[in-house]
Amino acid sequence: MTSLDEQVTGQWCSAPFDAGAMETSEIVLLAGGRGWSRFESFSGELSIGRFVWCLPSPGLLELRYTWRVSGQWGPSGDGFESVDGSGPDDELIRTAYRIGTERPPLSGKPVTALQLDVPVECASAFALGRRNMTPADDPSSAVAPYAPSVHRTSPVR
């Protein structure tokens, strides 16, 4: 793994940048090139999209979605209470990214931030949460096996 890969791996949370929002997002980039994004709302909506990721060139992040599950989050907030739908996904997101130190609104504490030019799960600014994550940390890991197939044709957003 290159040093660029090491800089982007981990859990990235939009919450520190979501002051007053009713939704929050998360991106998890695993060291092996897999990951997931999470969207949740105050109303209880939860959506997880699994993807494979790469850095095709300096400053460019590519997420190729392979599977998505949506439903309602459970009382613990860690996973699904109910699943409304799940299945293959073929979205491709290519976005410029920057990593640096930022001060989120309403917080005087600086964070390591991931800034994206193209929003992912309704957010474009994320703070580093945990650096070391595993597939078992995926809130949808109990819903379906973590072995999605990769689709060759994908629309670019």
mmCIF file of N, CA and C in Angstrom, residues 1 4 14 34 36 40 62 64 69 78 81 96 101 103 107 123 131 137 155-156:
data_model
loop_
_atom_site.group_PDB
_atom_site.id
_atom_site.type_symbol
_atom_site.label_atom_id
_atom_site.label_comp_id
_atom_site.label_asym_id
_atom_site.label_seq_id
_atom_site.Cartn_x
_atom_site.Cartn_y
_atom_site.Cartn_z
ATOM 1 N N MET A 1 0.853 -1.177 0.000
ATOM 2 C CA MET A 1 0.000 0.000 0.000
ATOM 3 C C MET A 1 0.894 1.233 0.000
ATOM 4 N N LEU A 4 -0.161 7.305 -0.028
ATOM 5 C CA LEU A 4 -1.447 7.939 -0.344
ATOM 6 C C LEU A 4 -2.603 7.063 0.096
ATOM 7 N N SER A 14 -19.206 12.570 8.436
ATOM 8 C CA SER A 14 -19.605 13.943 8.109
ATOM 9 C C SER A 14 -20.153 14.699 9.315
ATOM 10 N N ARG A 34 -11.651 -2.281 -0.509
ATOM 11 C CA ARG A 34 -13.110 -2.334 -0.381
ATOM 12 C C ARG A 34 -13.547 -1.272 0.601
ATOM 13 N N TRP A 36 -17.391 0.979 2.270
ATOM 14 C CA TRP A 36 -18.818 1.241 2.235
ATOM 15 C C TRP A 36 -19.079 2.692 2.591
ATOM 16 N N GLU A 40 -27.630 8.080 7.034
ATOM 17 C CA GLU A 40 -28.712 7.887 7.992
ATOM 18 C C GLU A 40 -29.368 9.217 8.283
ATOM 19 N N GLU A 62 -11.736 7.062 -6.650
ATOM 20 C CA GLU A 62 -12.776 6.398 -7.418
ATOM 21 C C GLU A 62 -13.481 5.384 -6.531
ATOM 22 N N ARG A 64 -16.426 2.539 -6.853
ATOM 23 C CA ARG A 64 -17.273 1.761 -7.768
ATOM 24 C C ARG A 64 -18.210 0.921 -6.897
ATOM 25 N N VAL A 69 -28.002 -1.665 0.426
ATOM 26 C CA VAL A 69 -29.109 -2.115 1.273
ATOM 27 C C VAL A 69 -29.693 -0.886 1.963
ATOM 28 N N ASP A 78 -26.382 0.796 15.474
ATOM 29 C CA ASP A 78 -25.240 0.125 14.850
ATOM 30 C C ASP A 78 -25.593 -0.677 13.608
ATOM 31 N N GLU A 81 -32.668 -2.452 11.845
ATOM 32 C CA GLU A 81 -33.803 -3.067 12.535
ATOM 33 C C GLU A 81 -34.678 -3.749 11.495
ATOM 34 N N ALA A 96 -12.232 14.464 -7.136
ATOM 35 C CA ALA A 96 -10.995 14.986 -6.564
ATOM 36 C C ALA A 96 -11.156 14.982 -5.052
ATOM 37 N N THR A 101 -6.160 19.672 7.609
ATOM 38 C CA THR A 101 -6.738 20.020 8.907
ATOM 39 C C THR A 101 -7.798 21.092 8.706
ATOM 40 N N ARG A 103 -11.380 23.120 10.715
ATOM 41 C CA ARG A 103 -12.172 23.384 11.921
ATOM 42 C C ARG A 103 -13.644 23.335 11.530
ATOM 43 N N SER A 107 -17.297 24.154 16.268
ATOM 44 C CA SER A 107 -16.282 23.421 17.020
ATOM 45 C C SER A 107 -14.955 24.142 16.875
ATOM 46 N N ALA A 123 -22.861 14.305 1.409
ATOM 47 C CA ALA A 123 -21.848 15.117 2.093
ATOM 48 C C ALA A 123 -20.574 15.194 1.257
ATOM 49 N N ARG A 131 -8.985 5.075 12.305
ATOM 50 C CA ARG A 131 -8.103 4.733 11.182
ATOM 51 C C ARG A 131 -8.228 3.253 10.821
ATOM 52 N N ASP A 137 -17.015 -4.247 10.793
ATOM 53 C CA ASP A 137 -17.564 -2.969 11.248
ATOM 54 C C ASP A 137 -18.681 -2.452 10.342
ATOM 55 N N PRO A 155 -22.688 4.028 -14.604
ATOM 56 C CA PRO A 155 -22.822 5.448 -14.912
ATOM 57 C C PRO A 155 -21.868 6.245 -14.025
ATOM 58 N N VAL A 156 -21.326 7.321 -14.545
ATOM 59 C CA VAL A 156 -20.421 8.175 -13.779
ATOM 60 C C VAL A 156 -21.192 9.360 -13.269
#
